[in-house]
Coordinates of C-alpha atoms in Angstrom, one line a residue:
M1 CA 117.0 89.5 75.8
S2 CA 116.8 85.5 75.2
S3 CA 115.8 84.9 71.0
T4 CA 112.7 83.1 72.1
S5 CA 111.3 86.3 74.2
S6 CA 112.8 88.4 70.9
S7 CA 110.3 86.3 68.7
S8 CA 107.6 86.3 71.1
S9 CA 107.8 90.3 71.5
S10 CA 108.4 90.8 67.6
L11 CA 105.0 88.8 66.8
E12 CA 103.4 90.7 69.6
S13 CA 104.2 93.9 68.0
T14 CA 103.4 92.2 63.7
L15 CA 99.7 91.3 64.9
Q16 CA 99.2 94.2 67.6
R17 CA 100.5 96.8 63.6
A18 CA 98.1 94.1 61.7
W19 CA 94.5 94.3 64.0
Q20 CA 94.4 98.1 63.5
R21 CA 93.6 98.1 60.4
R22 CA 91.9 95.8 57.5
G23 CA 94.9 94.7 56.1
A24 CA 96.3 91.8 53.8
L25 CA 96.8 89.6 56.8
A26 CA 94.2 90.9 58.9
C27 CA 91.3 89.9 55.5
A28 CA 92.7 86.6 56.0
L29 CA 92.7 85.6 59.5
W30 CA 89.3 86.7 58.8
P31 CA 87.2 83.9 58.4
L32 CA 89.0 82.2 61.3
S33 CA 87.6 85.2 62.8
L34 CA 84.0 84.3 61.9
L35 CA 84.4 80.4 63.3
F36 CA 85.5 82.4 66.5
R37 CA 82.7 84.8 66.8
F38 CA 80.1 81.8 66.3
V39 CA 81.5 79.6 69.3
A40 CA 82.3 82.8 71.9
G41 CA 78.8 83.1 71.0
V42 CA 77.4 80.2 71.6
R43 CA 79.3 79.5 74.9
A44 CA 78.0 83.1 76.2
L45 CA 74.5 81.5 75.1
L46 CA 74.7 78.3 77.0
F47 CA 76.0 80.2 80.2
R48 CA 73.0 83.0 80.0
F49 CA 69.6 79.8 79.6
G50 CA 72.2 77.8 82.1
L51 CA 72.9 74.9 80.6
L52 CA 76.6 75.8 81.3
G53 CA 76.8 76.3 85.2
S54 CA 77.9 79.0 87.3
T55 CA 78.4 80.6 90.2
R56 CA 77.0 83.1 92.4
L57 CA 78.4 84.7 95.7
P58 CA 76.8 85.7 98.5
V59 CA 78.0 89.6 97.9
P60 CA 78.2 92.1 94.6
V61 CA 80.3 91.1 92.2
I62 CA 82.2 93.9 90.3
V63 CA 83.7 92.7 86.8
V64 CA 86.7 94.8 85.6
G65 CA 87.5 94.0 82.3
N66 CA 88.1 94.0 78.5
I67 CA 87.2 92.8 75.0
F68 CA 90.8 93.9 73.5
I69 CA 93.1 91.6 73.8
G70 CA 96.1 92.7 75.4
G71 CA 96.6 95.5 78.4
T72 CA 94.6 98.1 78.8
G73 CA 95.0 99.2 82.6
K74 CA 93.1 97.1 84.3
T75 CA 95.7 96.7 87.1
P76 CA 95.5 100.4 87.8
L77 CA 91.4 100.8 86.9
T78 CA 90.7 98.0 89.6
I79 CA 93.3 99.2 92.4
W80 CA 91.4 102.8 92.1
L81 CA 87.8 101.2 92.6
A82 CA 89.5 99.3 95.7
D83 CA 90.6 102.6 96.8
A84 CA 86.8 103.9 96.0
L85 CA 84.6 101.2 97.2
R86 CA 87.2 102.0 100.5
A87 CA 86.2 105.7 100.5
A88 CA 82.5 104.9 100.9
G89 CA 82.5 102.5 103.9
F90 CA 82.4 99.0 101.4
T91 CA 85.7 96.6 102.4
P92 CA 86.1 95.3 99.2
G93 CA 88.1 91.9 97.5
I94 CA 90.2 91.0 94.7
I95 CA 90.0 88.4 92.5
S96 CA 92.3 87.5 89.9
R97 CA 93.0 84.2 87.7
G98 CA 96.6 85.6 88.1
H99 CA 98.6 85.6 84.5
G100 CA 102.1 86.4 84.9
G101 CA 103.3 83.9 87.4
G102 CA 104.6 80.7 87.4
D103 CA 102.4 77.7 87.6
G104 CA 100.9 78.3 90.4
A105 CA 99.3 81.3 89.7
S106 CA 96.5 80.0 86.7
S107 CA 95.7 77.1 88.9
S108 CA 92.4 75.8 89.8
A109 CA 93.6 75.5 93.9
P110 CA 92.6 78.9 95.1
R111 CA 95.6 81.3 96.7
A112 CA 95.9 83.5 99.0
V113 CA 97.9 86.5 97.9
T114 CA 100.1 88.3 100.3
S115 CA 103.0 91.4 99.8
D116 CA 105.3 88.7 100.8
S117 CA 104.1 85.9 97.6
S118 CA 106.3 85.4 95.3
A119 CA 105.2 86.7 91.7
R120 CA 106.0 83.6 90.4
D121 CA 103.3 82.0 92.3
V122 CA 100.8 84.2 92.1
G123 CA 101.4 86.7 89.5
D124 CA 102.5 89.8 89.1
E125 CA 99.6 92.3 89.0
P126 CA 97.7 90.3 91.8
L127 CA 100.8 90.8 94.1
L128 CA 100.8 94.7 92.6
I129 CA 96.9 95.5 93.6
A130 CA 97.4 93.3 96.9
R131 CA 100.5 95.8 98.0
R132 CA 99.0 98.1 96.4
T133 CA 96.0 98.7 98.3
G134 CA 95.9 96.2 101.0
C135 CA 93.0 94.2 99.8
P136 CA 92.5 90.3 100.3
V137 CA 93.1 89.2 96.8
V138 CA 92.7 85.9 95.6
V139 CA 93.9 83.6 93.0
G140 CA 93.1 80.8 90.7
R141 CA 90.9 79.4 87.6
D142 CA 87.7 78.5 88.7
R143 CA 87.4 82.4 90.0
G144 CA 84.3 81.1 91.9
A145 CA 86.4 79.1 94.2
A146 CA 88.6 82.4 94.4
G147 CA 85.6 84.2 95.7
R148 CA 84.7 81.8 98.1
A149 CA 87.5 80.9 99.8
L150 CA 88.6 84.6 99.4
L151 CA 84.9 85.1 101.3
A152 CA 85.9 82.3 104.0
A153 CA 88.9 83.6 105.1
H154 CA 87.4 87.5 104.9
P155 CA 83.7 86.7 106.4
D156 CA 83.9 91.3 106.6
V157 CA 84.0 92.0 103.0
D158 CA 81.2 92.9 101.4
V159 CA 82.4 93.2 98.0
I160 CA 84.5 91.5 95.4
L161 CA 86.4 93.0 92.4
T162 CA 87.4 90.5 89.8
D163 CA 90.8 91.7 88.0
D164 CA 90.2 90.5 84.5
G165 CA 87.1 87.8 84.1
L166 CA 85.1 89.8 81.3
Q167 CA 84.4 86.2 79.4
H168 CA 84.6 84.5 82.3
Y169 CA 81.2 83.9 82.5
A170 CA 81.0 80.7 85.2
L171 CA 81.4 83.1 87.8
R172 CA 77.7 85.7 87.6
R173 CA 78.6 89.2 88.4
D174 CA 76.3 92.2 89.2
I175 CA 78.3 95.2 87.8
E176 CA 80.6 94.8 84.2
I177 CA 83.0 97.8 83.5
M178 CA 84.1 97.5 80.2
L179 CA 87.7 98.9 79.7
F180 CA 89.3 100.5 76.4
D181 CA 92.4 102.4 75.6
G182 CA 93.6 104.8 72.9
R183 CA 93.4 102.2 70.3
G184 CA 89.6 101.8 71.0
T185 CA 88.2 98.3 69.4
G186 CA 90.9 98.2 66.5
N187 CA 89.9 97.2 63.4
G188 CA 86.8 95.9 64.9
W189 CA 87.1 92.5 64.2
L190 CA 87.5 89.9 66.5
L191 CA 90.7 87.5 67.6
P192 CA 92.4 86.4 65.1
A193 CA 91.5 89.2 62.2
G194 CA 91.5 91.9 65.3
P195 CA 92.4 92.2 68.7
L196 CA 88.5 91.7 70.1
R197 CA 87.8 88.8 72.3
E198 CA 83.6 90.0 72.0
A199 CA 81.8 92.1 69.8
P200 CA 81.7 96.0 71.0
S201 CA 78.3 95.9 71.0
R202 CA 78.6 93.6 74.4
R203 CA 76.6 94.8 76.9
R204 CA 77.9 96.5 79.6
D205 CA 77.0 98.5 82.8
F206 CA 80.1 100.9 82.9
T207 CA 82.3 101.6 80.0
I208 CA 86.1 103.6 80.7
V209 CA 88.5 104.6 77.9
N210 CA 92.4 105.2 78.9
A211 CA 93.7 108.0 77.1
P212 CA 94.2 111.5 76.8
E213 CA 91.3 112.9 75.1
L214 CA 87.7 111.1 73.6
T215 CA 88.3 111.8 70.7
P216 CA 84.4 111.5 68.6
A217 CA 86.2 108.7 66.8
L218 CA 86.9 106.9 70.2
R219 CA 83.7 107.6 71.4
Q220 CA 81.5 105.7 68.4
A221 CA 83.8 103.1 68.6
V222 CA 83.6 102.1 71.9
G223 CA 80.2 102.8 71.9
G224 CA 77.9 103.8 75.4
M225 CA 78.8 106.8 77.5
P226 CA 82.5 105.9 78.2
F227 CA 84.1 108.4 81.1
R228 CA 87.6 109.1 80.7
M229 CA 90.4 107.4 83.0
Q230 CA 94.0 108.9 82.7
L231 CA 97.2 107.4 83.9
A232 CA 99.5 109.9 86.2
G233 CA 102.6 109.1 87.5
E234 CA 105.3 111.8 88.3
F235 CA 108.1 109.9 90.5
A236 CA 110.8 107.6 90.4
E237 CA 112.3 105.7 93.1
P238 CA 115.1 103.5 92.9
L239 CA 114.2 100.0 93.3
A240 CA 116.5 99.1 95.9
R241 CA 115.3 101.0 98.3
P242 CA 111.7 102.1 97.5
G243 CA 109.9 105.4 99.3
E244 CA 112.8 107.2 98.0
R245 CA 111.1 109.3 94.8
V246 CA 112.7 112.1 92.9
A247 CA 110.0 113.8 90.1
L248 CA 110.7 112.5 87.0
A249 CA 111.7 115.3 85.1
S250 CA 115.0 115.7 87.3
L251 CA 116.1 112.3 85.8
A252 CA 116.3 114.3 82.3
G253 CA 120.2 114.1 80.8
R254 CA 120.8 111.3 81.9
R255 CA 121.3 108.2 79.6
I256 CA 118.4 106.8 80.2
V257 CA 116.5 103.0 78.7
A258 CA 112.9 103.0 79.2
A259 CA 111.7 98.6 80.0
C260 CA 108.1 97.4 80.4
G261 CA 106.6 94.1 80.1
I262 CA 103.1 95.4 79.9
G263 CA 100.0 94.7 77.3
N264 CA 101.4 98.4 75.4
P265 CA 104.3 99.3 76.5
Q266 CA 103.6 102.7 74.7
R267 CA 101.5 103.6 77.2
F268 CA 104.5 104.2 79.2
F269 CA 106.8 105.0 77.1
T270 CA 104.4 108.1 76.1
L271 CA 103.8 108.7 79.8
L272 CA 107.9 109.2 80.0
R273 CA 108.1 111.5 77.1
G274 CA 104.6 113.5 78.8
A275 CA 108.1 114.7 81.7
G276 CA 110.0 115.8 79.0
L277 CA 112.8 112.8 79.0
A278 CA 114.9 111.5 76.4
F279 CA 115.4 107.6 76.5
A280 CA 115.8 103.9 74.4
E281 CA 113.2 101.9 74.7
L282 CA 112.9 98.3 75.6
P283 CA 109.3 96.9 74.9
L284 CA 109.0 93.6 76.2
P285 CA 106.6 90.4 76.1
D286 CA 103.4 91.3 78.4
H287 CA 103.9 89.0 81.9
H288 CA 108.3 88.8 81.2
D289 CA 109.7 87.4 84.0
F290 CA 113.3 88.8 83.6
L291 CA 115.0 85.4 83.9
D292 CA 116.8 85.8 81.0
Q293 CA 118.1 88.8 82.3
P294 CA 117.8 91.4 79.6
F295 CA 119.4 94.7 81.2
A296 CA 122.9 92.9 81.4
A297 CA 124.4 93.9 78.6
I298 CA 122.3 97.9 78.6
E299 CA 125.0 100.4 79.4
A300 CA 123.1 103.1 80.7
D301 CA 122.8 105.4 84.1
C302 CA 119.0 105.0 84.6
I303 CA 116.9 102.2 83.7
L304 CA 113.0 103.0 84.2
I305 CA 110.6 100.1 84.8
T306 CA 106.7 100.0 86.0
E307 CA 105.1 99.0 88.9
K308 CA 104.4 95.4 87.5
D309 CA 107.9 94.8 85.8
A310 CA 109.3 96.3 89.7
V311 CA 107.3 93.5 91.6
K312 CA 109.2 90.5 89.6
C313 CA 112.4 92.5 89.5
A314 CA 112.7 92.9 93.1
Q315 CA 112.3 89.3 93.8
I316 CA 115.4 88.0 91.2
E317 CA 118.9 88.8 93.4
N318 CA 120.9 89.8 91.2
L319 CA 118.2 92.8 90.0
K320 CA 117.1 93.6 93.6
N321 CA 120.3 95.6 94.0
D322 CA 120.8 96.6 90.8
P323 CA 121.8 100.9 91.1
R324 CA 120.3 101.6 87.5
L325 CA 116.8 99.8 88.2
W326 CA 114.2 103.1 89.2
V327 CA 110.5 102.3 89.3
V328 CA 107.1 104.3 88.2
P329 CA 104.2 104.1 89.8
V330 CA 101.2 105.3 88.5
T331 CA 97.5 105.9 89.7
A332 CA 94.1 106.2 88.2
Q333 CA 92.3 109.2 87.6
L334 CA 89.0 109.6 87.0
D335 CA 85.6 111.5 87.5
A336 CA 84.5 111.3 90.7
A337 CA 81.0 110.3 89.5
L338 CA 82.3 107.2 87.8
A339 CA 82.4 106.2 91.6
E340 CA 79.0 107.5 92.9
Q341 CA 77.9 105.9 90.3
I342 CA 79.5 102.6 90.7
V343 CA 78.8 102.7 94.5
E344 CA 75.4 103.9 93.8
K345 CA 75.1 100.4 91.8
C346 CA 76.8 98.2 94.2
R347 CA 74.9 99.1 97.1
G348 CA 71.1 98.2 94.9
C349 CA 72.8 95.2 93.9
S350 CA 70.7 92.1 95.8
T351 CA 72.7 89.4 97.5
A352 CA 72.5 85.6 97.3

């Protein structure tokens, strides 16, 4: 890994640790968090009272987002929700800013995502979503424009999911889903003293916690009446030969390195340990592009990576056929009652 990537990962780790308690570093940054809270609050009020413009799409809009900075599992949840809506008779489309790609992924001009798109052009998460769901996916910094472009190209779409974008008030929404993980709200402070973009008291329609269990402390921290989400991953498949699945447990005894460039690498490592695997950890910065060849000097029989990382590795010439690389797909598991409630609320939404 390059020195730049290493220092970035180290800074992320330092902040993540600081944000879990109200220690010296968090306290030193606390005055800045008050300023951040004020600015964020004023911005939200300007949108609420129509002083800043916002777009209303002609179909219901569901936002899947979080207030905790970094990964909480939004992409697997978006995939699960798209499948649930399709099963209920809807035709969902998905929009995203396109984090993790090149200039095109976060440009203002909407860009359609297909299974053959370049991760550098459209972003790693939108590409993964397009491949897993088969739904129309469009990325762009202006999510309202992305939504209009998607509907123009796919007039049969009758509900829009936006992957992330809880704070993107320029797009009006009908249903808000706020996702947390086992870290809850951290130390409860806003950026930069804590990990939160908005206060935990922020309204939402549904609260979901991606964690092994919903403890009383976790319930109290996130508020609302949370549903629990779990990520299940029992198989691995060679990057070079998709579809050739083997049970994760069957890899035990090999020299394994687990590498991931996601917002919360420990969640991936915990899943692998739950399958009985022993391995060396290689956490990478979120949306890592793998162009620095982080596996070049690694001696291992097997390098386990996430699907989000796999969509990028599969498009890099000297990685796509590396026999050591194995992908671990995960699937979100949630209470069926949650899907029913979201579908019911969606059907009750009025359209423009």
